[in-house]
XYZ file of C-alpha atoms in Angstrom:
669
model
C 31.391 59.331 39.824
C 30.312 58.399 36.258
C 33.484 60.642 35.563
C 35.878 58.900 37.750
C 35.126 55.353 36.844
C 36.535 56.357 33.215
C 39.562 56.585 35.149
C 39.894 53.270 36.620
C 40.978 50.991 33.128
C 44.404 53.264 33.524
C 45.286 52.137 37.005
C 46.046 48.353 35.713
C 47.043 49.272 32.553
C 50.065 51.206 33.380
C 51.707 48.612 35.015
C 51.077 46.336 32.424
C 52.222 48.622 29.856
C 55.768 49.083 31.645
C 55.793 45.269 32.045
C 55.824 45.052 27.981
C 58.150 48.035 27.893
C 60.807 46.264 30.148
C 60.342 42.854 28.176
C 60.845 44.096 24.874
C 62.657 47.205 25.250
C 64.706 47.671 28.277
C 65.751 44.768 29.624
C 69.236 45.355 28.975
C 69.030 48.346 31.421
C 68.745 47.271 34.936
C 68.649 50.834 36.297
C 66.086 52.272 33.827
C 63.734 48.987 34.453
C 63.748 49.990 38.086
C 62.758 53.298 37.794
C 59.659 52.689 35.268
C 58.598 50.314 37.412
C 58.433 52.982 40.593
C 57.239 55.357 38.079
C 54.359 52.759 36.683
C 53.021 52.362 39.875
C 53.612 55.753 41.227
C 51.013 56.875 38.310
C 48.437 53.788 39.633
C 48.957 55.447 42.865
C 48.084 58.871 41.952
C 44.757 57.490 39.970
C 44.059 55.571 42.755
C 44.085 58.510 45.052
C 41.966 60.465 43.188
C 39.599 57.495 42.748
C 39.996 57.164 46.898
C 39.075 61.359 47.448
C 36.522 61.436 44.802
C 35.129 58.417 46.384
C 35.290 60.090 50.045
C 33.791 63.359 48.763
C 30.413 61.635 47.625
C 30.217 59.278 50.427
C 26.254 60.022 50.013
C 26.307 58.522 46.032
C 27.449 54.909 47.449
C 24.169 55.399 50.164
C 22.240 55.401 46.925
C 24.165 53.484 44.505
C 27.086 51.195 46.053
C 28.546 50.495 42.432
C 29.234 52.592 39.471
C 30.459 50.516 36.334
C 31.648 50.831 33.168
C 31.530 48.472 30.260
C 34.663 47.881 28.455
C 33.819 44.933 26.453
C 30.796 43.034 24.723
C 30.949 39.516 24.165
C 27.978 37.678 22.542
C 27.286 34.568 24.177
C 24.311 32.851 22.118
C 21.029 34.698 23.358
C 22.734 36.845 26.002
C 25.987 39.360 26.043
C 28.907 39.153 28.350
C 29.595 42.817 29.848
C 33.446 42.703 30.822
C 34.022 46.064 32.648
C 35.271 47.832 35.780
C 33.862 49.397 38.803
C 33.941 51.614 41.848
C 32.344 50.658 44.621
C 33.217 50.936 48.819
C 35.173 47.604 48.481
C 36.949 48.903 45.533
C 37.694 52.104 46.629
C 39.066 50.367 49.892
C 41.584 48.447 48.106
C 42.696 50.915 45.718
C 44.190 52.845 48.879
C 45.968 49.831 50.136
C 47.235 47.952 46.875
C 48.949 50.620 45.176
C 50.336 52.207 48.632
C 52.264 49.324 49.651
C 53.209 48.426 46.297
C 54.862 51.834 45.675
C 56.833 51.392 48.924
C 57.735 48.036 47.967
C 58.998 48.397 44.289
C 60.970 51.558 45.704
C 62.480 49.212 48.516
C 63.036 46.461 45.668
C 65.587 48.884 43.977
C 67.675 48.851 46.396
C 67.447 45.210 47.778
C 67.763 43.875 44.115
C 70.814 46.008 43.304
C 73.569 44.178 41.308
C 71.060 41.075 40.423
C 72.013 39.550 37.077
C 68.189 39.398 36.783
C 66.944 42.714 37.612
C 65.389 43.382 35.033
C 63.569 40.535 34.785
C 62.456 40.876 38.456
C 60.908 44.377 37.848
C 59.090 43.101 34.917
C 57.694 40.329 36.890
C 56.472 42.319 40.076
C 54.867 45.054 37.196
C 52.925 42.295 35.903
C 52.159 40.605 39.265
C 51.079 44.498 40.253
C 48.562 44.270 37.344
C 46.742 41.169 38.089
C 45.619 42.735 41.859
C 44.999 45.812 40.545
C 42.690 44.412 37.839
C 41.207 42.142 40.243
C 40.482 44.652 42.729
C 38.849 47.112 39.987
C 37.007 44.110 37.765
C 32.917 44.024 38.060
C 32.634 40.421 36.847
C 34.131 37.193 37.458
C 35.786 36.500 34.232
C 38.093 39.632 34.523
C 38.195 38.608 37.733
C 39.384 34.908 37.203
C 41.676 36.405 34.316
C 43.696 38.246 37.155
C 43.564 35.627 39.702
C 45.496 33.509 37.016
C 47.885 36.483 36.405
C 48.885 36.198 40.236
C 49.155 32.638 40.177
C 51.262 32.577 37.527
C 53.772 35.496 38.535
C 54.064 33.552 41.954
C 55.593 31.146 40.231
C 58.004 32.932 38.383
C 58.376 35.076 41.266
C 58.772 32.889 43.943
C 61.665 30.276 42.167
C 62.915 33.607 40.962
C 66.335 31.973 41.842
C 65.676 29.037 40.156
C 69.241 27.407 40.530
C 68.502 26.870 43.858
C 66.943 23.789 44.182
C 64.653 24.771 47.050
C 63.380 28.186 45.324
C 62.832 25.944 41.989
C 60.687 23.377 44.059
C 58.880 25.934 46.140
C 57.884 27.903 43.224
C 56.553 24.616 41.850
C 54.726 23.998 45.063
C 52.917 27.025 45.208
C 51.881 26.770 41.748
C 50.212 23.180 41.831
C 48.820 23.974 45.254
C 47.207 27.157 44.299
C 45.932 25.521 41.278
C 43.372 23.232 43.222
C 41.723 26.412 44.259
C 41.586 27.697 41.399
C 39.806 24.495 40.022
C 37.396 24.864 42.521
C 36.481 28.625 41.734
C 36.459 27.793 38.081
C 33.987 24.817 38.778
C 31.778 27.284 40.983
C 32.155 30.542 38.215
C 30.653 27.628 35.976
C 27.803 26.786 37.974
C 26.979 30.348 38.447
C 26.889 31.070 34.823
C 25.084 27.926 34.126
C 22.164 29.364 37.016
C 22.330 32.831 36.381
C 23.316 33.514 32.799
C 25.881 36.163 33.743
C 29.052 36.951 35.468
C 28.639 40.403 36.417
C 28.544 40.577 40.365
C 25.615 42.504 40.617
C 23.295 40.238 38.351
C 24.575 37.423 39.883
C 23.756 38.355 43.554
C 20.188 39.317 41.969
C 20.176 35.553 40.973
C 21.207 33.573 43.550
C 18.269 34.406 46.114
C 16.251 32.294 43.418
C 18.862 29.418 43.451
C 18.607 29.130 47.337
C 15.056 28.819 47.105
C 14.815 26.531 44.615
C 18.259 24.571 45.022
C 19.936 25.339 48.100
C 22.153 22.558 47.968
C 23.320 23.590 44.852
C 23.661 27.009 45.873
C 25.823 25.275 48.817
C 27.966 23.696 46.436
C 28.504 27.100 44.481
C 29.581 28.863 47.992
C 31.910 26.131 48.801
C 33.880 25.888 45.496
C 34.179 29.637 45.532
C 35.397 29.385 49.116
C 37.847 26.501 47.757
C 39.115 29.406 45.742
C 39.972 31.703 48.302
C 41.220 28.898 50.597
C 43.916 27.876 47.722
C 45.128 31.805 46.983
C 44.637 32.741 50.970
C 46.841 29.937 52.261
C 43.957 28.528 54.397
C 44.580 25.032 55.939
C 44.492 22.320 54.605
C 46.471 24.208 51.377
C 48.518 26.719 53.335
C 51.530 24.522 52.929
C 52.564 26.716 49.668
C 53.215 29.972 51.774
C 56.245 28.928 54.154
C 58.154 27.718 51.448
C 57.321 31.185 49.125
C 59.944 32.588 51.706
C 62.243 31.014 48.709
C 61.555 33.992 46.449
C 63.301 37.595 47.208
C 62.108 39.384 49.862
C 60.430 42.075 48.147
C 58.893 39.225 46.510
C 57.456 38.036 49.855
C 56.117 41.131 51.177
C 54.278 41.425 47.662
C 52.554 37.969 48.088
C 52.064 38.464 51.831
C 50.987 41.840 52.439
C 49.576 43.613 49.355
C 48.776 41.154 46.500
C 48.491 37.423 46.232
C 47.219 36.377 49.591
C 44.914 39.290 49.926
C 43.239 38.309 46.839
C 41.553 35.727 48.840
C 40.054 37.391 51.425
C 38.949 40.139 48.602
C 37.253 37.285 46.659
C 35.329 35.911 49.914
C 34.254 39.494 51.084
C 33.373 40.491 47.287
C 31.117 37.625 47.008
C 29.876 37.330 50.632
C 25.967 37.419 49.480
C 26.431 33.883 47.808
C 27.350 32.717 51.352
C 24.910 34.520 53.444
C 21.813 34.015 51.142
C 21.400 30.378 52.438
C 19.350 29.487 55.248
C 20.757 29.522 58.342
C 24.097 30.406 56.468
C 26.017 26.848 56.734
C 28.473 28.158 54.045
C 29.410 30.665 56.498
C 29.700 28.204 59.149
C 32.251 26.412 57.121
C 34.171 29.725 56.443
C 34.155 30.936 59.794
C 35.581 27.813 60.948
C 38.460 27.161 58.279
C 39.878 30.788 59.775
C 39.602 29.675 63.064
C 41.433 27.020 62.954
C 43.960 28.743 60.514
C 44.264 31.569 62.766
C 45.361 29.248 65.698
C 47.605 26.433 64.471
C 49.518 28.658 62.096
C 50.088 31.307 65.131
C 51.517 27.778 67.522
C 53.771 26.829 64.083
C 55.329 30.494 64.370
C 56.569 29.953 68.088
C 58.946 27.131 67.086
C 60.730 28.605 63.858
C 63.812 30.408 63.655
C 64.030 31.369 59.934
C 62.840 35.307 60.170
C 61.010 35.370 57.403
C 59.200 31.906 57.842
C 57.998 33.147 61.257
C 56.245 36.096 59.715
C 55.067 33.601 56.869
C 53.247 31.602 59.408
C 51.959 34.930 61.175
C 50.724 35.695 57.501
C 48.381 32.357 57.694
C 47.177 33.074 60.771
C 46.123 37.174 60.062
C 44.366 35.803 57.498
C 42.670 33.209 59.254
C 41.379 36.111 61.275
C 40.199 37.807 58.582
C 38.765 34.335 56.658
C 37.375 33.796 60.321
C 35.599 37.346 60.394
C 34.080 36.833 56.896
C 32.830 33.414 58.315
C 30.945 35.367 61.070
C 29.332 38.127 58.547
C 32.150 40.659 59.902
C 32.520 42.074 56.467
C 33.852 45.542 57.890
C 35.564 44.469 60.354
C 37.530 41.771 57.825
C 38.715 44.409 55.175
C 39.554 46.647 57.579
C 41.973 44.197 58.820
C 42.722 43.342 55.755
C 43.817 46.849 55.166
C 45.966 47.210 58.428
C 47.475 44.103 58.429
C 49.092 44.687 54.496
C 50.732 48.080 56.187
C 52.476 46.160 59.028
C 53.265 42.938 57.593
C 54.900 44.495 54.507
C 56.796 46.632 56.988
C 58.011 43.330 59.217
C 58.890 41.554 55.868
C 60.575 44.671 53.731
C 61.979 44.786 57.695
C 63.425 41.470 57.668
C 64.904 41.707 54.575
C 66.452 44.829 55.276
C 68.434 42.460 58.392
C 68.906 39.894 56.010
C 70.813 42.293 53.588
C 72.560 43.475 56.827
C 73.741 40.076 58.430
C 73.512 38.070 55.278
C 71.787 34.920 57.147
C 68.392 34.146 57.716
C 68.575 32.189 61.181
C 67.458 34.246 64.044
C 69.541 31.704 66.304
C 72.725 33.501 64.622
C 71.741 36.694 64.689
C 71.072 39.381 68.056
C 72.420 42.529 69.012
C 71.298 44.483 66.118
C 69.303 47.357 67.766
C 72.064 49.687 68.150
C 73.799 49.026 64.595
C 70.684 48.969 62.668
C 68.094 51.522 64.410
C 65.825 52.466 61.731
C 65.268 48.697 60.985
C 64.852 48.284 64.695
C 62.379 50.918 65.618
C 60.057 50.289 62.487
C 60.254 46.738 63.008
C 59.623 47.024 66.676
C 56.196 49.351 65.350
C 55.211 46.544 63.199
C 55.276 44.025 65.520
C 53.788 45.762 68.372
C 50.738 46.663 65.394
C 50.936 42.763 65.040
C 50.518 42.046 68.592
C 47.452 44.031 69.117
C 49.238 47.046 71.404
C 46.880 50.115 71.273
C 46.416 52.331 69.125
C 48.456 51.150 66.977
C 46.707 50.025 63.977
C 46.505 45.756 64.445
C 44.575 46.324 67.934
C 41.647 48.611 66.280
C 41.130 46.164 63.815
C 41.879 42.683 65.561
C 39.999 43.875 68.107
C 36.577 44.401 65.757
C 37.090 40.809 64.902
C 37.285 39.593 68.273
C 34.281 41.976 68.873
C 32.237 40.342 65.905
C 33.262 36.468 67.309
C 31.879 37.644 70.880
C 28.528 38.495 69.859
C 28.333 35.810 66.707
C 30.164 32.871 68.368
C 32.029 32.303 71.923
C 33.826 29.241 70.736
C 35.397 31.168 68.038
C 36.416 34.429 70.325
C 37.906 31.988 72.472
C 40.340 30.613 69.800
C 40.959 34.422 68.304
C 41.729 35.521 71.702
C 44.383 32.413 72.387
C 45.502 33.291 68.735
C 45.952 36.970 69.651
C 48.118 35.749 72.823
C 50.061 33.410 71.179
C 50.607 35.834 67.837
C 52.124 38.603 70.493
C 54.220 36.015 72.123
C 56.129 34.765 68.989
C 56.502 38.137 67.659
C 58.402 39.211 71.323
C 60.872 36.207 70.641
C 61.634 37.162 67.292
C 62.412 40.897 68.172
C 64.526 39.633 71.049
C 66.329 36.542 68.991
C 67.100 39.343 66.194
C 67.637 42.646 67.895
C 68.518 42.142 71.768
C 71.429 40.751 73.461
C 74.914 39.962 71.798
C 75.371 38.869 68.115
C 75.530 35.510 68.390
C 77.860 34.638 65.548
C 81.203 36.304 65.372
C 81.311 36.158 61.467
C 78.233 38.729 61.285
C 79.271 42.326 60.662
C 75.554 44.002 60.166
C 75.234 47.537 59.044
C 72.080 49.667 58.179
C 70.048 49.078 54.903
C 70.616 52.206 52.120
C 68.399 54.698 52.467
C 66.067 53.133 49.334
C 65.381 50.438 51.467
C 65.239 52.106 55.092
C 62.497 55.276 53.846
C 59.807 52.857 52.746
C 60.110 51.328 55.990
C 59.345 54.423 58.033
C 56.357 55.331 55.751
C 54.900 51.881 56.337
C 55.660 52.108 60.039
C 53.517 55.702 59.792
C 50.642 53.734 58.488
C 50.716 50.582 60.706
C 50.996 53.076 63.848
C 48.093 55.426 62.423
C 45.618 53.902 59.818
C 43.786 52.636 62.730
C 42.334 55.049 63.856
C 40.564 55.068 60.621
C 37.969 52.795 62.111
C 37.610 53.480 65.863
C 34.327 52.652 67.137
C 32.016 55.035 66.642
C 30.737 54.705 70.533
C 34.168 54.311 71.895
C 34.583 57.188 74.457
C 36.038 60.475 73.112
C 37.878 59.252 70.480
C 34.563 57.702 68.568
C 33.216 61.017 68.344
C 36.502 63.364 67.858
C 37.320 60.927 64.468
C 34.025 61.377 63.107
C 32.243 58.153 65.015
C 34.023 55.749 62.418
C 32.966 56.965 58.931
C 35.064 53.997 57.764
C 32.492 51.646 59.002
C 29.427 53.659 57.321
C 31.415 53.972 54.134
C 32.101 50.419 53.846
C 28.731 48.935 54.981
C 26.997 50.421 52.033
C 28.594 47.542 50.228
C 25.662 45.331 49.944
C 22.641 47.409 51.201
C 20.477 46.763 47.932
C 20.335 43.216 48.478
C 17.986 42.660 51.420
C 19.062 39.038 52.322
C 22.354 40.376 53.458
C 22.331 41.870 56.745
C 25.584 42.439 58.417
C 25.970 41.658 62.004
C 25.739 45.368 63.636
C 28.649 45.515 66.626
C 28.653 47.540 69.361
C 32.332 48.872 71.172
C 32.785 46.255 74.147
C 34.931 46.950 76.772
C 35.262 43.645 78.066
C 36.680 42.310 74.656
C 38.745 45.211 74.282
C 40.493 44.920 77.715
C 40.868 40.772 77.778
C 42.285 41.808 73.944
C 45.118 43.966 75.532
C 45.818 41.956 78.720
C 46.139 38.579 76.398
C 48.846 40.873 73.892
C 50.433 42.197 77.303
C 50.763 38.444 78.807
C 52.170 36.899 75.421
C 54.965 40.321 75.277
C 55.536 39.871 78.821
C 56.255 35.843 78.173
C 58.070 36.315 75.407
C 60.314 39.161 77.344
C 60.776 36.957 79.993
C 61.981 33.934 78.298
C 64.380 36.329 75.327
C 64.266 39.568 76.529
C 65.439 39.603 80.281
C 68.147 37.270 79.744
C 69.209 37.256 75.912
C 70.257 34.004 74.539
C 74.130 33.484 73.754
C 76.093 31.694 71.454
C 75.324 27.941 71.702
C 72.493 28.200 74.257
C 69.226 26.306 73.197
C 65.861 27.816 73.114
C 63.929 27.836 76.289
C 60.846 26.224 74.476
C 62.914 22.915 73.943
C 61.756 22.243 77.236
C 58.174 21.698 75.911
C 59.628 18.345 74.570
C 57.275 16.683 72.302
C 55.245 19.801 72.178
C 58.307 21.431 70.801
C 58.705 18.791 68.011
C 55.338 18.707 66.907
C 55.471 22.239 66.185
C 58.971 22.598 65.039
C 57.964 20.166 62.517
C 54.773 22.055 61.554
C 52.310 19.328 62.840
C 53.997 17.049 60.205
C 51.909 18.494 57.822
C 54.114 18.171 54.932
C 55.245 14.830 55.813
C 51.199 13.921 55.853
C 51.018 15.425 52.205
C 54.020 13.491 51.210
C 53.023 10.378 52.643
C 49.548 10.258 51.592
C 48.590 12.536 48.650
C 52.106 12.889 47.181
C 52.994 9.278 47.462
C 49.617 8.314 46.403
C 49.623 10.451 43.258
C 52.959 9.101 42.333
C 51.954 5.676 42.995
C 48.962 6.463 40.646
C 50.908 7.705 38.187
C 53.337 4.327 38.496
C 50.323 2.341 38.048
C 49.015 4.438 35.213
C 52.319 4.107 33.433
C 52.797 0.069 33.872
C 48.727 -0.096 32.492
C 50.182 2.220 29.586
C 53.160 0.154 29.327
C 51.649 -3.510 29.590
C 47.965 -2.954 28.177
C 47.459 0.068 25.885
C 50.549 -0.007 24.595
C 50.340 -3.893 24.389
C 47.187 -3.666 22.516
C 48.478 -0.763 20.220
C 51.363 -3.216 19.296
C 49.628 -6.560 18.635
C 46.950 -3.869 16.633
C 49.933 -2.417 14.620
C 51.468 -6.215 14.205
C 47.955 -7.595 12.908
C 47.744 -4.969 10.457
C 51.301 -5.407 9.284
C 50.628 -8.786 8.489
C 47.240 -8.437 7.069
C 49.125 -5.416 4.744
C 51.680 -8.768 3.955
C 48.380 -10.929 2.706
C 46.974 -7.837 1.218
C 50.294 -7.445 -1.023
C 50.449 -11.162 -1.806
C 46.685 -11.039 -2.867
C 47.286 -8.069 -4.898
C 50.408 -9.033 -6.549
C 49.237 -12.981 -7.888
C 45.408 -12.720 -7.795
C 44.369 -9.126 -8.922
C 47.695 -8.511 -11.025
C 47.860 -12.085 -12.145
C 44.179 -11.571 -13.699
C 45.087 -8.110 -15.200
C 48.407 -9.433 -16.515
C 46.920 -12.711 -17.688
C 44.114 -10.680 -19.605
C 46.647 -8.508 -21.119
C 48.740 -11.082 -22.410
C 45.726 -13.466 -24.064
C 44.582 -10.013 -25.445
C 48.435 -9.435 -26.937
C 48.328 -13.371 -28.161
C 45.350 -12.983 -29.775
C 46.462 -9.711 -31.550
C 49.573 -11.428 -32.366
C 47.640 -14.171 -34.204
C 45.134 -11.865 -36.156
C 47.562 -9.797 -37.293
C 48.122 -12.219 -40.139
C 44.960 -11.538 -41.741
C 45.929 -7.958 -42.116
C 47.755 -8.320 -45.153
C 46.666 -5.223 -47.189
C 45.069 -6.748 -49.910
C 41.357 -5.475 -50.645
C 41.152 -9.166 -52.622
C 41.368 -11.130 -49.496
C 39.448 -8.990 -47.741
C 36.658 -9.629 -50.130
C 36.909 -13.205 -49.597
C 36.835 -12.973 -46.006
C 33.560 -10.865 -46.041
C 31.802 -13.219 -48.369
C 32.823 -16.132 -46.251
C 31.545 -14.459 -43.262
C 28.147 -13.604 -44.731
C 27.720 -16.955 -46.216
C 28.459 -18.534 -42.746
C 25.921 -16.009 -41.129
C 23.040 -16.942 -43.409
C 23.703 -20.789 -43.056
C 23.575 -20.103 -39.055
C 20.183 -17.630 -39.700
C 18.456 -20.632 -41.634
C 19.507 -23.386 -39.309
C 17.942 -21.248 -36.416
């Protein structure tokens, strides 16, 4: 493993160098920039697969030593040294399998999707930098490098969401994402600062060694630190109440949506909580984890309900992403580290598949509105069948990947918190329903707009869909429960679970829950998925909507209106936070104009008057005295010059007279 870790720095370095090459040298050569980007992520994928295969071959090593480090830079910080480096551990290996693979498919798809765009090279430069940020975050062994890569992704999200900045909606969406995620970034930075002041280090292992002491001496501070770190994840992974930026991120090109929603940005928040799990579980009775589970459960349920009432094909998937991220955060809040990471990986494949599939649909029909689609099943067969696989995986239909990972989360919830399990199960039902609605509105029936002339996307776009569909179908077999009848022993008794479970074994206070196969939970999950699909088909598939026909759910009245308007969260923000911020800014502007500027102007005027008085005093007093002394000296000199005759006799007379006068004065005194 010591030899393998030397390869790790090159994984984020290759796309970073490619970004520089495109930005400096080949920005005018569009095709070349696309090929260079694909080549760069392919090299990063190859290096990652070397790490993954090496780690799998050395699984017993991780049971003894969970992390292998390589220090790249030492920064003196007074009495200590800050080590910046990379590491290989089970969590890193799992993400190195997922991130480069999904990014590679998205980049290949982008070559076809972005063809003809005037900023083609700029797009690929940005996505190279974006992937650099995520890959660097995954391999970092310390919070400082993680935070730097975290901010790189934040910058790239702003640039890519607002890529078509000539559209006001795209420009505002990029700005909204940047500002909203900055709130979480500030919280994360504060948590890092507090951790550093208490432990004197930022390397994960050193921090985890020190947090137990903090929890014993100052549990309130440890609770605050955990919530601050979680705040960073809430912003990046679009958890309630900082979720509002993610649906608007659909304004960017579809490959960007797939990157943000599947392989990079939103996955970073879940990864952060998973990486920093020891700071949450170290607290007595784990109150920080309770907050994490509550936020995750709320997000999973309410985002799924909003998706039911959306007509934009990408916006439905955006709220689906928020909901699934809520599942992952919920699992982490219940201590289900393995279940959360498992779902993070499977979700990346089927959600990237769905987003790229939606991009293929938009590319083929020229609209995002599902109410204008319909009848695309025969016109876009590759897109339809791959999209259907992604939809079934997301809905939790066995034996696809989403079924195994989502069921494991629900099994953890069933064992740890019954209320959370109920919420998660309801969210699973709603997910199956709105995904069936989406498939039926898009692919079933007849086109509801005559102007649409659909066609299948080019090979560069549908081949990545096929690869991702294979992953969405089969990847879940990695995590089949060890005690699942027949299939568990046949697949090696869940080696993925054993591999990930070694992540925190050296810290005794981290006790991950052991969850056995629960047939009741699995059956209920399958029934709920089936009911959701059945209800969706009954409303939208059995008798497909025709042109001009209203959505059947509009009969729900006020409920439909609330869901359609996303619980009015954006309006509440505009009426409170945004309006309050504008009002405060206006108040401060007026205070600055009326008070600060008035004081500054008064001081300026007083200074000007004082300088005028000083000038008069200098002119008529100081200069007057100096000039007067000069004039007196000149006048005296003018009179005394008459005694300067040049005759020695006159000078002798003056000397004699002076001597006589001085002697007289002397004798008198």
